[in-house]
Amino acid sequence: MVTNSYTCTEAGAMGHECALADGLHLAEDAFVFEVVDADDRPVPNGTPGAKLLVTTLTNRVLPLVRYEISDVVTVATEPCRCGLPFWRIASIEGRREEMLRFEKRGGGTVDVHAHRLRSPLTSAEGVRQFQFAQLPDGLEITISLLSGFNINAVGERIETAVRATLAMVDAQPSRIVVRAVDTIERSGPGAKEKLVVAPTAVSSM
């Protein structure tokens, strides 16, 4: 059986799925977990937090006290049917720094996590890599294409699909820019492809 686990480099394994695969049971015998808002205030179960604070109870070599992890997590509102005593995370949307903000239909703004926009890109024919950047009035999408595909045709399909996805949460960006590059470079010590980056100078003008 294949199950998911919740792990970070600094703290180690913090939770695992049970056989029901209905969320991640937190290792509350080894950690104290706090799901909080941007001002470190606790949020109620069932509400996405802005970050997760982790305190280790057993690590005497590198103890962590309220160590901040920028995951947007939602804690379950009911015990798991499996009977385990450990509470569980119902969902992990992704990192806080991957949150995008758009104008909302009817006024105001709405926050949308970049992971919500992955499906239109992963299903777009010809797209090899993709990356998002927040614009003051919308969104920049950088893509790397497979050979033989035209940026104009692919770009139009992507914009249509992304706008449809955003419309489901009443987000209405004024502008969506799709640009092509040869390759999207990995960055950072872990050599990861970042999902959200700063916009290019041209698109942010």
mmCIF file of C-alpha atoms in Angstrom:
data_model
loop_
_atom_site.group_PDB
_atom_site.id
_atom_site.type_symbol
_atom_site.label_atom_id
_atom_site.label_comp_id
_atom_site.label_asym_id
_atom_site.label_seq_id
_atom_site.Cartn_x
_atom_site.Cartn_y
_atom_site.Cartn_z
ATOM 1 C CA MET A 1 0.000 0.000 0.000
ATOM 2 C CA VAL A 2 1.276 3.487 -0.908
ATOM 3 C CA THR A 3 0.603 6.312 1.559
ATOM 4 C CA ASN A 4 1.627 9.955 1.878
ATOM 5 C CA SER A 5 3.740 11.395 4.658
ATOM 6 C CA TYR A 6 4.355 14.968 5.808
ATOM 7 C CA THR A 7 8.047 15.741 6.287
ATOM 8 C CA CYS A 8 10.369 18.727 6.405
ATOM 9 C CA THR A 9 14.178 18.770 6.440
ATOM 10 C CA GLU A 10 14.489 20.555 9.791
ATOM 11 C CA ALA A 11 11.924 18.588 11.794
ATOM 12 C CA GLY A 12 11.752 15.236 10.039
ATOM 13 C CA ALA A 13 8.600 13.144 9.609
ATOM 14 C CA MET A 14 5.649 15.024 11.114
ATOM 15 C CA GLY A 15 2.671 13.000 9.938
ATOM 16 C CA HIS A 16 1.400 10.087 7.862
ATOM 17 C CA GLU A 17 -1.763 8.846 6.210
ATOM 18 C CA CYS A 18 -3.637 5.926 7.694
ATOM 19 C CA ALA A 19 -5.147 3.103 5.631
ATOM 20 C CA LEU A 20 -8.217 5.257 4.925
ATOM 21 C CA ALA A 21 -6.051 7.956 3.257
ATOM 22 C CA ASP A 22 -8.326 10.660 4.636
ATOM 23 C CA GLY A 23 -5.790 13.313 5.595
ATOM 24 C CA LEU A 24 -2.429 13.192 7.350
ATOM 25 C CA HIS A 25 -2.345 12.139 11.013
ATOM 26 C CA LEU A 26 0.015 14.463 12.896
ATOM 27 C CA ALA A 27 2.696 13.016 15.197
ATOM 28 C CA GLU A 28 1.370 14.833 18.256
ATOM 29 C CA ASP A 29 3.436 12.633 20.571
ATOM 30 C CA ALA A 30 6.623 14.174 19.128
ATOM 31 C CA PHE A 31 5.553 17.689 18.093
ATOM 32 C CA VAL A 32 3.285 20.572 18.994
ATOM 33 C CA PHE A 33 1.532 21.927 15.900
ATOM 34 C CA GLU A 34 -0.105 25.346 15.643
ATOM 35 C CA VAL A 35 -2.020 26.424 12.552
ATOM 36 C CA VAL A 36 -2.083 30.229 12.667
ATOM 37 C CA ASP A 37 -2.898 33.279 10.574
ATOM 38 C CA ALA A 38 -0.377 35.844 9.302
ATOM 39 C CA ASP A 39 -0.224 37.441 12.790
ATOM 40 C CA ASP A 40 0.412 34.110 14.576
ATOM 41 C CA ARG A 41 -3.144 33.895 15.903
ATOM 42 C CA PRO A 42 -4.718 30.392 15.999
ATOM 43 C CA VAL A 43 -7.287 29.646 13.324
ATOM 44 C CA PRO A 44 -10.238 27.274 13.946
ATOM 45 C CA ASN A 45 -10.232 23.762 12.563
ATOM 46 C CA GLY A 46 -11.565 23.697 9.024
ATOM 47 C CA THR A 47 -10.047 27.112 8.207
ATOM 48 C CA PRO A 48 -6.853 27.389 6.115
ATOM 49 C CA GLY A 49 -3.994 28.933 8.059
ATOM 50 C CA ALA A 50 -1.300 31.265 6.749
ATOM 51 C CA LYS A 51 1.481 29.111 8.231
ATOM 52 C CA LEU A 52 2.255 26.207 10.508
ATOM 53 C CA LEU A 53 4.300 26.583 13.705
ATOM 54 C CA VAL A 54 6.122 23.439 14.845
ATOM 55 C CA THR A 55 7.716 22.734 18.220
ATOM 56 C CA THR A 56 9.724 19.544 18.671
ATOM 57 C CA LEU A 57 9.357 17.526 21.894
ATOM 58 C CA THR A 58 11.985 14.813 21.410
ATOM 59 C CA ASN A 59 14.866 16.345 19.427
ATOM 60 C CA ARG A 60 17.581 17.246 21.950
ATOM 61 C CA VAL A 61 20.223 17.911 19.284
ATOM 62 C CA LEU A 62 18.303 20.567 17.350
ATOM 63 C CA PRO A 63 15.199 21.590 19.304
ATOM 64 C CA LEU A 64 12.746 23.777 17.406
ATOM 65 C CA VAL A 65 10.343 26.140 19.143
ATOM 66 C CA ARG A 66 7.451 27.472 17.039
ATOM 67 C CA TYR A 67 9.461 26.907 13.882
ATOM 68 C CA GLU A 68 7.599 28.530 10.994
ATOM 69 C CA ILE A 69 6.653 26.504 7.924
ATOM 70 C CA SER A 70 4.872 28.521 5.246
ATOM 71 C CA ASP A 71 2.468 25.727 4.272
ATOM 72 C CA VAL A 72 -1.194 26.690 3.902
ATOM 73 C CA VAL A 73 -2.811 23.818 5.814
ATOM 74 C CA THR A 74 -6.330 23.094 6.994
ATOM 75 C CA VAL A 75 -6.899 20.909 10.048
ATOM 76 C CA ALA A 76 -9.806 18.455 9.979
ATOM 77 C CA THR A 77 -12.963 19.208 11.945
ATOM 78 C CA GLU A 78 -13.791 15.602 12.863
ATOM 79 C CA PRO A 79 -11.826 12.604 14.178
ATOM 80 C CA CYS A 80 -10.715 10.045 11.611
ATOM 81 C CA ARG A 81 -12.889 6.948 11.198
ATOM 82 C CA CYS A 82 -9.784 4.765 11.646
ATOM 83 C CA GLY A 83 -9.806 5.432 15.383
ATOM 84 C CA LEU A 84 -6.283 6.826 15.728
ATOM 85 C CA PRO A 85 -6.053 9.439 18.527
ATOM 86 C CA PHE A 86 -3.853 11.799 16.506
ATOM 87 C CA TRP A 87 -5.609 14.728 14.839
ATOM 88 C CA ARG A 88 -5.017 15.205 11.151
ATOM 89 C CA ILE A 89 -4.437 17.738 8.411
ATOM 90 C CA ALA A 90 -7.315 17.637 5.956
ATOM 91 C CA SER A 91 -5.506 19.463 3.156
ATOM 92 C CA ILE A 92 -2.264 21.213 2.247
ATOM 93 C CA GLU A 93 -2.737 23.836 -0.468
ATOM 94 C CA GLY A 94 0.957 24.650 -0.833
ATOM 95 C CA ARG A 95 3.335 27.385 0.265
ATOM 96 C CA ARG A 96 2.119 30.820 1.374
ATOM 97 C CA GLU A 97 4.576 32.511 -0.982
ATOM 98 C CA GLU A 98 2.815 30.776 -3.884
ATOM 99 C CA MET A 99 -0.444 32.615 -3.201
ATOM 100 C CA LEU A 100 -1.658 34.974 -5.949
ATOM 101 C CA ARG A 101 -4.131 37.849 -5.609
ATOM 102 C CA PHE A 102 -6.586 38.963 -8.273
ATOM 103 C CA GLU A 103 -9.432 41.405 -8.733
ATOM 104 C CA LYS A 104 -12.728 39.829 -7.756
ATOM 105 C CA ARG A 105 -15.958 39.924 -9.712
ATOM 106 C CA GLY A 106 -18.171 42.494 -8.029
ATOM 107 C CA GLY A 107 -15.298 44.283 -6.312
ATOM 108 C CA GLY A 108 -12.470 43.597 -3.908
ATOM 109 C CA THR A 109 -9.801 40.932 -4.321
ATOM 110 C CA VAL A 110 -9.527 37.161 -3.986
ATOM 111 C CA ASP A 111 -6.479 35.029 -3.096
ATOM 112 C CA VAL A 112 -5.830 32.006 -5.290
ATOM 113 C CA HIS A 113 -3.071 29.499 -4.684
ATOM 114 C CA ALA A 114 -0.905 28.855 -7.737
ATOM 115 C CA HIS A 115 -1.508 25.109 -7.378
ATOM 116 C CA ARG A 116 -5.098 25.712 -8.493
ATOM 117 C CA LEU A 117 -3.700 26.828 -11.860
ATOM 118 C CA ARG A 118 -1.520 23.788 -12.424
ATOM 119 C CA SER A 119 -4.217 21.706 -14.121
ATOM 120 C CA PRO A 120 -4.717 24.055 -17.109
ATOM 121 C CA LEU A 121 -0.947 23.995 -17.668
ATOM 122 C CA THR A 122 -0.257 20.299 -17.132
ATOM 123 C CA SER A 123 -3.057 19.431 -19.556
ATOM 124 C CA ALA A 124 -1.969 21.979 -22.184
ATOM 125 C CA GLU A 125 -0.511 20.208 -25.203
ATOM 126 C CA GLY A 126 3.060 21.209 -25.975
ATOM 127 C CA VAL A 127 3.949 22.678 -22.573
ATOM 128 C CA ARG A 128 7.133 21.254 -21.055
ATOM 129 C CA GLN A 129 7.588 23.627 -18.094
ATOM 130 C CA PHE A 130 5.625 26.504 -16.598
ATOM 131 C CA GLN A 131 5.946 29.195 -13.969
ATOM 132 C CA PHE A 132 3.727 31.993 -12.614
ATOM 133 C CA ALA A 133 4.401 35.583 -11.599
ATOM 134 C CA GLN A 134 2.048 38.100 -10.036
ATOM 135 C CA LEU A 135 1.419 41.276 -12.023
ATOM 136 C CA PRO A 136 -0.177 44.411 -10.526
ATOM 137 C CA ASP A 137 -3.145 43.892 -12.837
ATOM 138 C CA GLY A 138 -3.030 40.153 -13.438
ATOM 139 C CA LEU A 139 -0.750 37.224 -14.126
ATOM 140 C CA GLU A 140 2.359 36.386 -16.107
ATOM 141 C CA ILE A 141 2.771 32.762 -17.223
ATOM 142 C CA THR A 142 6.180 31.670 -18.463
ATOM 143 C CA ILE A 143 6.264 28.430 -20.427
ATOM 144 C CA SER A 144 8.843 26.229 -22.084
ATOM 145 C CA LEU A 145 7.465 24.504 -25.177
ATOM 146 C CA LEU A 146 8.157 21.172 -26.783
ATOM 147 C CA SER A 147 9.532 21.400 -30.305
ATOM 148 C CA GLY A 148 6.997 21.913 -33.078
ATOM 149 C CA PHE A 149 4.490 23.957 -31.068
ATOM 150 C CA ASN A 150 3.578 27.582 -31.734
ATOM 151 C CA ILE A 151 3.616 30.004 -28.811
ATOM 152 C CA ASN A 152 0.677 32.029 -30.111
ATOM 153 C CA ALA A 153 -1.642 29.038 -30.457
ATOM 154 C CA VAL A 154 -0.579 27.470 -27.169
ATOM 155 C CA GLY A 155 -0.688 30.831 -25.397
ATOM 156 C CA GLU A 156 -4.281 31.485 -26.456
ATOM 157 C CA ARG A 157 -5.406 28.084 -25.206
ATOM 158 C CA ILE A 158 -3.608 28.577 -21.906
ATOM 159 C CA GLU A 159 -5.100 32.015 -21.317
ATOM 160 C CA THR A 160 -8.603 30.733 -22.028
ATOM 161 C CA ALA A 161 -8.171 27.753 -19.687
ATOM 162 C CA VAL A 162 -6.614 29.818 -16.882
ATOM 163 C CA ARG A 163 -9.332 32.471 -17.079
ATOM 164 C CA ALA A 164 -11.979 29.747 -16.864
ATOM 165 C CA THR A 165 -10.292 28.265 -13.788
ATOM 166 C CA LEU A 166 -10.036 31.660 -12.092
ATOM 167 C CA ALA A 167 -13.654 32.470 -12.919
ATOM 168 C CA MET A 168 -14.699 29.496 -10.770
ATOM 169 C CA VAL A 169 -13.550 31.473 -7.707
ATOM 170 C CA ASP A 170 -14.762 34.856 -9.080
ATOM 171 C CA ALA A 171 -11.213 36.008 -9.909
ATOM 172 C CA GLN A 172 -11.015 38.336 -12.901
ATOM 173 C CA PRO A 173 -7.465 39.422 -13.737
ATOM 174 C CA SER A 174 -7.318 42.370 -16.124
ATOM 175 C CA ARG A 175 -4.300 40.975 -17.915
ATOM 176 C CA ILE A 176 -2.748 37.547 -18.513
ATOM 177 C CA VAL A 177 0.610 37.498 -20.272
ATOM 178 C CA VAL A 178 1.945 34.208 -21.680
ATOM 179 C CA ARG A 179 5.588 34.224 -22.731
ATOM 180 C CA ALA A 180 7.896 31.455 -23.943
ATOM 181 C CA VAL A 181 11.502 30.728 -22.971
ATOM 182 C CA ASP A 182 13.862 27.953 -24.023
ATOM 183 C CA THR A 183 14.012 26.515 -20.521
ATOM 184 C CA ILE A 184 13.022 27.434 -16.964
ATOM 185 C CA GLU A 185 16.108 27.188 -14.792
ATOM 186 C CA ARG A 186 16.155 25.583 -11.377
ATOM 187 C CA SER A 187 17.217 27.765 -8.464
ATOM 188 C CA GLY A 188 18.169 27.684 -4.806
ATOM 189 C CA PRO A 189 20.223 25.169 -2.812
ATOM 190 C CA GLY A 190 17.722 22.420 -3.594
ATOM 191 C CA ALA A 191 17.817 23.202 -7.327
ATOM 192 C CA LYS A 192 14.029 23.348 -7.512
ATOM 193 C CA GLU A 193 11.807 24.770 -10.204
ATOM 194 C CA LYS A 194 9.921 27.550 -8.425
ATOM 195 C CA LEU A 195 6.206 27.651 -9.121
ATOM 196 C CA VAL A 196 5.914 31.415 -8.458
ATOM 197 C CA VAL A 197 8.634 33.996 -9.150
ATOM 198 C CA ALA A 198 8.986 37.755 -9.585
ATOM 199 C CA PRO A 199 7.642 39.075 -12.903
ATOM 200 C CA THR A 200 9.964 39.992 -15.753
ATOM 201 C CA ALA A 201 10.792 43.659 -16.221
ATOM 202 C CA VAL A 202 8.894 43.832 -19.513
ATOM 203 C CA SER A 203 5.664 42.274 -18.237
ATOM 204 C CA SER A 204 5.620 44.277 -14.993
ATOM 205 C CA MET A 205 5.739 47.630 -16.792
#
